[in-house]
């Protein structure tokens, strides 16, 4: 299959309406989209990504008028989160309506919904005229793509079209909150932080250890992993500089250490660290780096999401 490259949301939408899959930029990471009401198109997402069928997809909407068809009703906490954070990097898990096909949600009776805050994504979703289910546009298990080139590296020849945009702003996937239970549960940390969510709905809670071990659907799968081994360090001096190693963090190693690493990235802020992480992982793989040292940050704000992704990458 030839993969078309375009910067036109309208052209990209035409592929969707023809039952094909399209990669598109959002503020978090690039997504791989299909019409939520087209089970055969959705099957192409799972095939292209080599994604396990028991991992549910997020439905992306252009505006709130598209929400009604996807869900049976809107829980009051979800209403509050929508008022506060839509459009933005937040996915709400809601009670699914019967018209959403089971293949989109791995057979669950809930559906994740998100309204991206990104002009190109918005134009694309509007041109499609239907909600678009989309996981991150990477081969399953690899770091999510934050550039269109990363999408091409993973999926060229396996998808119909890539809608090109800039490197994504946030760099980590959306925050996911289950709103189908009395006290909402944070399923995946992201740029909308736990503190942000708590300010709107104080009852929100983290998953218990039992819930985590039982594995929220999809969360039991390995994610975000480069080929290189990932090691978390508290300080740059804890990293072992070699020609096969890389370092990313807020603080710089000593000048002598710095010269020895094959790749080195210093970030001015935790936001910048989150923005850079997945691209750095992919660059390290391209350079055949064997060990990536990641400096730990405080687990507040987007730091919670950043440490979650680093810990998952380090866990294998
Ligand atoms: O930022 C993002 O969320 C990106 C962009 C493209 O929007 N998408 C993304 O999709 O990261 P994906 O499929 O890579 O991750 C979706 C996560 C998975 O961990 C999945 O298990 C969870 O959301 N999820 C989706 N629907 C769910 C549901 N009904 N119940 C529980 N978890 C759900
Ligand atoms: Mg993903």
GROMACS .gro file of C-alpha atoms and ligand atoms in nm:
model
  350
    1UNK     CA    1   0.000   0.000   0.000
    2UNK     CA    2   0.123   0.349  -0.079
    3UNK     CA    3   0.095   0.589   0.215
    4UNK     CA    4  -0.014   0.938   0.102
    5UNK     CA    5   0.136   1.240   0.278
    6UNK     CA    6  -0.076   1.553   0.298
    7UNK     CA    7  -0.114   1.875   0.493
    8UNK     CA    8  -0.480   1.905   0.389
    9UNK     CA    9  -0.737   1.799   0.653
   10UNK     CA   10  -0.996   1.774   0.374
   11UNK     CA   11  -0.789   1.531   0.169
   12UNK     CA   12  -0.717   1.324   0.478
   13UNK     CA   13  -1.088   1.315   0.566
   14UNK     CA   14  -1.168   1.174   0.220
   15UNK     CA   15  -0.968   0.861   0.307
   16UNK     CA   16  -1.175   0.820   0.624
   17UNK     CA   17  -1.500   0.850   0.429
   18UNK     CA   18  -1.367   0.582   0.190
   19UNK     CA   19  -1.325   0.342   0.485
   20UNK     CA   20  -0.948   0.383   0.522
   21UNK     CA   21  -0.728   0.474   0.820
   22UNK     CA   22  -0.541   0.805   0.856
   23UNK     CA   23  -0.271   0.923   1.097
   24UNK     CA   24  -0.326   1.278   1.225
   25UNK     CA   25  -0.163   1.519   1.472
   26UNK     CA   26  -0.314   1.616   1.807
   27UNK     CA   27  -0.171   1.821   2.096
   28UNK     CA   28  -0.065   1.502   2.278
   29UNK     CA   29   0.070   1.251   2.022
   30UNK     CA   30  -0.023   1.148   1.666
   31UNK     CA   31  -0.332   0.926   1.639
   32UNK     CA   32  -0.430   0.659   1.386
   33UNK     CA   33  -0.796   0.722   1.305
   34UNK     CA   34  -1.096   0.544   1.156
   35UNK     CA   35  -1.471   0.615   1.142
   36UNK     CA   36  -1.617   0.498   1.476
   37UNK     CA   37  -1.921   0.355   1.295
   38UNK     CA   38  -1.715   0.147   1.044
   39UNK     CA   39  -1.603  -0.182   1.205
   40UNK     CA   40  -1.405  -0.289   0.895
   41UNK     CA   41  -1.206   0.035   0.900
   42UNK     CA   42  -1.142  -0.007   1.274
   43UNK     CA   43  -1.009  -0.358   1.208
   44UNK     CA   44  -0.746  -0.195   0.983
   45UNK     CA   45  -0.617   0.007   1.282
   46UNK     CA   46  -0.558  -0.309   1.487
   47UNK     CA   47  -0.389  -0.478   1.188
   48UNK     CA   48  -0.160  -0.183   1.101
   49UNK     CA   49  -0.051  -0.132   1.463
   50UNK     CA   50  -0.038  -0.503   1.545
   51UNK     CA   51  -0.245  -0.405   1.848
   52UNK     CA   52  -0.404  -0.665   2.080
   53UNK     CA   53  -0.781  -0.671   2.024
   54UNK     CA   54  -0.853  -0.640   2.398
   55UNK     CA   55  -0.720  -0.282   2.411
   56UNK     CA   56  -1.004  -0.027   2.370
   57UNK     CA   57  -0.980   0.284   2.151
   58UNK     CA   58  -1.057   0.651   2.225
   59UNK     CA   59  -1.330   0.825   2.021
   60UNK     CA   60  -1.225   1.177   1.915
   61UNK     CA   61  -1.492   1.441   1.859
   62UNK     CA   62  -1.484   1.782   1.687
   63UNK     CA   63  -1.748   1.935   1.914
   64UNK     CA   64  -1.997   1.841   2.185
   65UNK     CA   65  -2.279   1.775   1.937
   66UNK     CA   66  -2.095   1.451   1.845
   67UNK     CA   67  -2.099   1.326   2.203
   68UNK     CA   68  -2.468   1.231   2.227
   69UNK     CA   69  -2.450   0.947   1.972
   70UNK     CA   70  -2.161   0.780   2.157
   71UNK     CA   71  -2.298   0.754   2.512
   72UNK     CA   72  -2.615   0.663   2.701
   73UNK     CA   73  -2.589   0.949   2.950
   74UNK     CA   74  -2.340   1.198   3.094
   75UNK     CA   75  -2.247   1.142   3.462
   76UNK     CA   76  -2.232   1.470   3.658
   77UNK     CA   77  -1.856   1.449   3.722
   78UNK     CA   78  -1.799   1.409   3.347
   79UNK     CA   79  -2.010   1.718   3.287
   80UNK     CA   80  -1.784   1.917   3.519
   81UNK     CA   81  -1.463   1.786   3.356
   82UNK     CA   82  -1.597   1.873   3.010
   83UNK     CA   83  -1.678   2.228   3.119
   84UNK     CA   84  -1.330   2.269   3.267
   85UNK     CA   85  -1.101   2.086   3.022
   86UNK     CA   86  -1.263   2.020   2.679
   87UNK     CA   87  -1.113   2.068   2.427
   88UNK     CA   88  -0.784   1.938   2.567
   89UNK     CA   89  -0.560   1.644   2.656
   90UNK     CA   90  -0.826   1.464   2.863
   91UNK     CA   91  -1.014   1.140   2.783
   92UNK     CA   92  -1.331   1.056   2.976
   93UNK     CA   93  -1.450   0.695   3.002
   94UNK     CA   94  -1.830   0.705   2.972
   95UNK     CA   95  -2.124   0.462   2.939
   96UNK     CA   96  -2.127   0.350   2.574
   97UNK     CA   97  -2.433   0.366   2.350
   98UNK     CA   98  -2.538   0.063   2.144
   99UNK     CA   99  -2.438   0.220   1.810
  100UNK     CA  100  -2.067   0.219   1.898
  101UNK     CA  101  -1.938  -0.115   1.765
  102UNK     CA  102  -1.777  -0.358   2.009
  103UNK     CA  103  -1.451  -0.369   1.811
  104UNK     CA  104  -1.394  -0.001   1.901
  105UNK     CA  105  -1.408  -0.065   2.275
  106UNK     CA  106  -1.275  -0.421   2.301
  107UNK     CA  107  -1.626  -0.537   2.388
  108UNK     CA  108  -1.656  -0.308   2.693
  109UNK     CA  109  -1.981  -0.127   2.770
  110UNK     CA  110  -1.785   0.197   2.816
  111UNK     CA  111  -1.619   0.429   2.565
  112UNK     CA  112  -1.332   0.677   2.604
  113UNK     CA  113  -1.409   1.019   2.453
  114UNK     CA  114  -1.177   1.311   2.390
  115UNK     CA  115  -1.198   1.646   2.208
  116UNK     CA  116  -0.846   1.745   2.098
  117UNK     CA  117  -0.728   2.106   2.128
  118UNK     CA  118  -0.535   2.128   1.802
  119UNK     CA  119  -0.637   2.329   1.496
  120UNK     CA  120  -0.540   2.062   1.240
  121UNK     CA  121  -0.702   1.782   1.439
  122UNK     CA  122  -1.015   1.992   1.475
  123UNK     CA  123  -1.032   2.071   1.101
  124UNK     CA  124  -0.980   1.703   1.021
  125UNK     CA  125  -1.246   1.581   1.266
  126UNK     CA  126  -1.490   1.842   1.141
  127UNK     CA  127  -1.431   1.738   0.779
  128UNK     CA  128  -1.487   1.372   0.871
  129UNK     CA  129  -1.825   1.462   1.021
  130UNK     CA  130  -1.823   1.150   1.241
  131UNK     CA  131  -1.634   1.071   1.563
  132UNK     CA  132  -1.295   0.914   1.488
  133UNK     CA  133  -1.158   0.631   1.700
  134UNK     CA  134  -0.781   0.655   1.728
  135UNK     CA  135  -0.505   0.496   1.932
  136UNK     CA  136  -0.156   0.645   1.916
  137UNK     CA  137  -0.011   0.598   1.565
  138UNK     CA  138   0.281   0.372   1.659
  139UNK     CA  139   0.339   0.002   1.619
  140UNK     CA  140   0.207  -0.153   1.942
  141UNK     CA  141   0.465  -0.143   2.222
  142UNK     CA  142   0.683   0.133   2.071
  143UNK     CA  143   0.691   0.489   2.203
  144UNK     CA  144   0.396   0.700   2.085
  145UNK     CA  145   0.483   0.920   1.783
  146UNK     CA  146   0.528   1.292   1.845
  147UNK     CA  147   0.632   1.373   1.485
  148UNK     CA  148   0.488   1.269   1.149
  149UNK     CA  149   0.826   1.117   1.062
  150UNK     CA  150   0.793   0.880   1.359
  151UNK     CA  151   0.452   0.774   1.225
  152UNK     CA  152   0.610   0.710   0.884
  153UNK     CA  153   0.897   0.511   1.040
  154UNK     CA  154   0.644   0.277   1.207
  155UNK     CA  155   0.353   0.258   0.960
  156UNK     CA  156   0.468   0.354   0.608
  157UNK     CA  157   0.305   0.113   0.363
  158UNK     CA  158   0.051  -0.008   0.621
  159UNK     CA  159  -0.186   0.292   0.631
  160UNK     CA  160  -0.350   0.504   0.359
  161UNK     CA  161  -0.254   0.853   0.467
  162UNK     CA  162  -0.053   1.067   0.708
  163UNK     CA  163  -0.186   1.415   0.779
  164UNK     CA  164   0.134   1.607   0.845
  165UNK     CA  165   0.169   1.858   1.128
  166UNK     CA  166   0.435   1.987   1.364
  167UNK     CA  167   0.595   1.799   1.653
  168UNK     CA  168   0.319   1.758   1.912
  169UNK     CA  169   0.311   2.010   2.195
  170UNK     CA  170   0.249   1.795   2.503
  171UNK     CA  171   0.444   1.486   2.394
  172UNK     CA  172   0.266   1.238   2.627
  173UNK     CA  173  -0.075   1.075   2.575
  174UNK     CA  174  -0.394   1.223   2.724
  175UNK     CA  175  -0.504   1.188   3.085
  176UNK     CA  176  -0.769   0.910   3.108
  177UNK     CA  177  -1.041   0.930   3.377
  178UNK     CA  178  -1.312   0.668   3.438
  179UNK     CA  179  -1.635   0.859   3.500
  180UNK     CA  180  -1.864   0.553   3.510
  181UNK     CA  181  -1.807   0.496   3.883
  182UNK     CA  182  -1.923   0.708   4.178
  183UNK     CA  183  -1.585   0.859   4.255
  184UNK     CA  184  -1.401   0.907   3.921
  185UNK     CA  185  -1.075   0.712   3.885
  186UNK     CA  186  -0.755   0.833   3.719
  187UNK     CA  187  -0.660   0.549   3.479
  188UNK     CA  188  -0.369   0.721   3.304
  189UNK     CA  189  -0.184   1.037   3.409
  190UNK     CA  190  -0.131   1.312   3.151
  191UNK     CA  191  -0.103   1.685   3.097
  192UNK     CA  192  -0.432   1.751   3.276
  193UNK     CA  193  -0.286   1.675   3.617
  194UNK     CA  194  -0.436   1.503   3.918
  195UNK     CA  195  -0.425   1.841   4.095
  196UNK     CA  196  -0.618   2.003   3.805
  197UNK     CA  197  -0.882   1.727   3.818
  198UNK     CA  198  -0.910   1.740   4.197
  199UNK     CA  199  -0.982   2.112   4.183
  200UNK     CA  200  -1.295   2.031   3.978
  201UNK     CA  201  -1.402   1.699   4.137
  202UNK     CA  202  -1.233   1.654   4.480
  203UNK     CA  203  -1.352   1.290   4.504
  204UNK     CA  204  -1.131   1.171   4.213
  205UNK     CA  205  -0.896   0.892   4.320
  206UNK     CA  206  -0.603   0.687   4.193
  207UNK     CA  207  -0.644   0.317   4.114
  208UNK     CA  208  -0.582   0.084   4.409
  209UNK     CA  209  -0.299  -0.169   4.382
  210UNK     CA  210  -0.558  -0.444   4.327
  211UNK     CA  211  -0.718  -0.251   4.042
  212UNK     CA  212  -0.379  -0.189   3.885
  213UNK     CA  213  -0.282  -0.555   3.908
  214UNK     CA  214  -0.616  -0.669   3.769
  215UNK     CA  215  -0.517  -0.444   3.482
  216UNK     CA  216  -0.749  -0.177   3.354
  217UNK     CA  217  -0.815  -0.274   2.995
  218UNK     CA  218  -0.521  -0.177   2.784
  219UNK     CA  219  -0.310  -0.066   3.077
  220UNK     CA  220  -0.183  -0.420   3.127
  221UNK     CA  221  -0.014  -0.402   2.789
  222UNK     CA  222   0.346  -0.290   2.764
  223UNK     CA  223   0.379   0.062   2.632
  224UNK     CA  224   0.619   0.336   2.547
  225UNK     CA  225   0.929   0.117   2.531
  226UNK     CA  226   1.238   0.192   2.324
  227UNK     CA  227   1.464  -0.101   2.230
  228UNK     CA  228   1.731   0.040   2.460
  229UNK     CA  229   1.721  -0.043   2.831
  230UNK     CA  230   1.582   0.247   3.037
  231UNK     CA  231   1.733   0.321   3.380
  232UNK     CA  232   1.594   0.583   3.620
  233UNK     CA  233   1.851   0.787   3.812
  234UNK     CA  234   1.808   1.048   4.085
  235UNK     CA  235   2.111   1.253   3.978
  236UNK     CA  236   2.315   1.276   3.659
  237UNK     CA  237   2.619   1.151   3.852
  238UNK     CA  238   2.436   0.816   3.905
  239UNK     CA  239   2.443   0.750   3.528
  240UNK     CA  240   2.738   0.554   3.388
  241UNK     CA  241   2.867   0.745   3.087
  242UNK     CA  242   2.977   0.524   2.795
  243UNK     CA  243   2.968   0.550   2.416
  244UNK     CA  244   2.661   0.322   2.417
  245UNK     CA  245   2.464   0.521   2.673
  246UNK     CA  246   2.237   0.826   2.661
  247UNK     CA  247   2.111   1.069   2.925
  248UNK     CA  248   1.804   1.290   2.950
  249UNK     CA  249   1.709   1.504   3.247
  250UNK     CA  250   1.675   1.845   3.406
  251UNK     CA  251   2.029   1.861   3.544
  252UNK     CA  252   2.346   1.835   3.337
  253UNK     CA  253   2.615   1.572   3.397
  254UNK     CA  254   2.969   1.699   3.458
  255UNK     CA  255   3.142   1.824   3.142
  256UNK     CA  256   3.367   1.514   3.131
  257UNK     CA  257   3.070   1.276   3.165
  258UNK     CA  258   2.871   1.479   2.913
  259UNK     CA  259   3.137   1.425   2.646
  260UNK     CA  260   3.120   1.048   2.684
  261UNK     CA  261   2.745   0.991   2.632
  262UNK     CA  262   2.638   0.907   2.279
  263UNK     CA  263   2.330   1.124   2.317
  264UNK     CA  264   2.251   1.386   2.572
  265UNK     CA  265   1.947   1.602   2.633
  266UNK     CA  266   1.900   1.863   2.901
  267UNK     CA  267   1.551   2.001   2.952
  268UNK     CA  268   1.476   2.342   3.102
  269UNK     CA  269   1.147   2.232   3.258
  270UNK     CA  270   0.936   1.924   3.326
  271UNK     CA  271   0.704   2.033   3.041
  272UNK     CA  272   0.997   2.037   2.802
  273UNK     CA  273   1.112   1.696   2.932
  274UNK     CA  274   0.765   1.550   2.863
  275UNK     CA  275   0.760   1.712   2.519
  276UNK     CA  276   1.099   1.563   2.429
  277UNK     CA  277   1.094   1.214   2.588
  278UNK     CA  278   0.939   0.990   2.320
  279UNK     CA  279   1.130   1.154   2.037
  280UNK     CA  280   1.451   1.113   2.236
  281UNK     CA  281   1.372   0.742   2.288
  282UNK     CA  282   1.330   0.697   1.913
  283UNK     CA  283   1.649   0.891   1.832
  284UNK     CA  284   1.839   0.670   2.077
  285UNK     CA  285   1.705   0.357   1.906
  286UNK     CA  286   1.810   0.494   1.566
  287UNK     CA  287   2.162   0.548   1.712
  288UNK     CA  288   2.163   0.194   1.858
  289UNK     CA  289   2.207   0.330   2.211
  290UNK     CA  290   2.198   0.042   2.463
  291UNK     CA  291   2.110   0.221   2.788
  292UNK     CA  292   1.908   0.540   2.835
  293UNK     CA  293   1.943   0.709   3.174
  294UNK     CA  294   1.640   0.921   3.267
  295UNK     CA  295   1.661   1.160   3.559
  296UNK     CA  296   1.363   1.129   3.795
  297UNK     CA  297   1.143   1.434   3.855
  298UNK     CA  298   0.891   1.515   4.125
  299UNK     CA  299   0.557   1.339   4.067
  300UNK     CA  300   0.337   1.648   4.064
  301UNK     CA  301   0.169   1.821   3.772
  302UNK     CA  302   0.275   1.660   3.444
  303UNK     CA  303   0.566   1.506   3.639
  304UNK     CA  304   0.330   1.224   3.746
  305UNK     CA  305   0.262   1.135   3.381
  306UNK     CA  306   0.627   1.169   3.284
  307UNK     CA  307   0.743   0.935   3.563
  308UNK     CA  308   0.465   0.689   3.474
  309UNK     CA  309   0.587   0.664   3.112
  310UNK     CA  310   0.953   0.640   3.217
  311UNK     CA  311   0.870   0.372   3.476
  312UNK     CA  312   0.676   0.168   3.217
  313UNK     CA  313   0.967   0.193   2.972
  314UNK     CA  314   1.210   0.087   3.247
  315UNK     CA  315   0.997  -0.206   3.371
  316UNK     CA  316   1.050  -0.459   3.093
  317LIG     O1  317  -0.354   1.137   2.372
  317LIG     C1  318  -0.412   1.034   2.345
  317LIG     O2  319  -0.494   0.979   2.422
  317LIG     C2  320  -0.382   0.968   2.209
  317LIG     C3  321  -0.430   1.063   2.100
  317LIG     C4  322  -0.422   1.004   1.963
  317LIG     O3  323  -0.561   1.106   2.128
  317LIG     N1  324  -0.441   0.841   2.200
  317LIG     C5  325  -0.394   0.735   2.272
  317LIG     O4  326  -0.464   0.616   2.249
  317LIG     O5  327  -0.302   0.741   2.346
  317LIG     P1  328  -0.411   0.474   2.299
  317LIG     O6  329  -0.505   0.377   2.238
  317LIG     O7  330  -0.269   0.457   2.267
  317LIG     O8  331  -0.437   0.475   2.452
  317LIG     C6  332  -0.569   0.474   2.501
  317LIG     C7  333  -0.574   0.436   2.644
  317LIG     C8  334  -0.544   0.289   2.660
  317LIG     O9  335  -0.462   0.270   2.772
  317LIG     C9  336  -0.682   0.231   2.682
  317LIG    O10  337  -0.678   0.116   2.759
  317LIG    C10  338  -0.755   0.344   2.753
  317LIG    O11  339  -0.705   0.460   2.695
  317LIG     N2  340  -0.900   0.333   2.725
  317LIG    C11  341  -0.964   0.362   2.610
  317LIG     N3  342  -1.095   0.333   2.620
  317LIG    C12  343  -1.115   0.284   2.744
  317LIG    C13  344  -1.229   0.234   2.816
  317LIG     N4  345  -1.349   0.228   2.760
  317LIG     N5  346  -1.210   0.191   2.942
  317LIG    C14  347  -1.087   0.198   3.000
  317LIG     N6  348  -0.977   0.242   2.939
  317LIG    C15  349  -0.989   0.285   2.812
  318LIG    MG1  350  -0.082   0.393   2.251
   0.00000   0.00000   0.00000
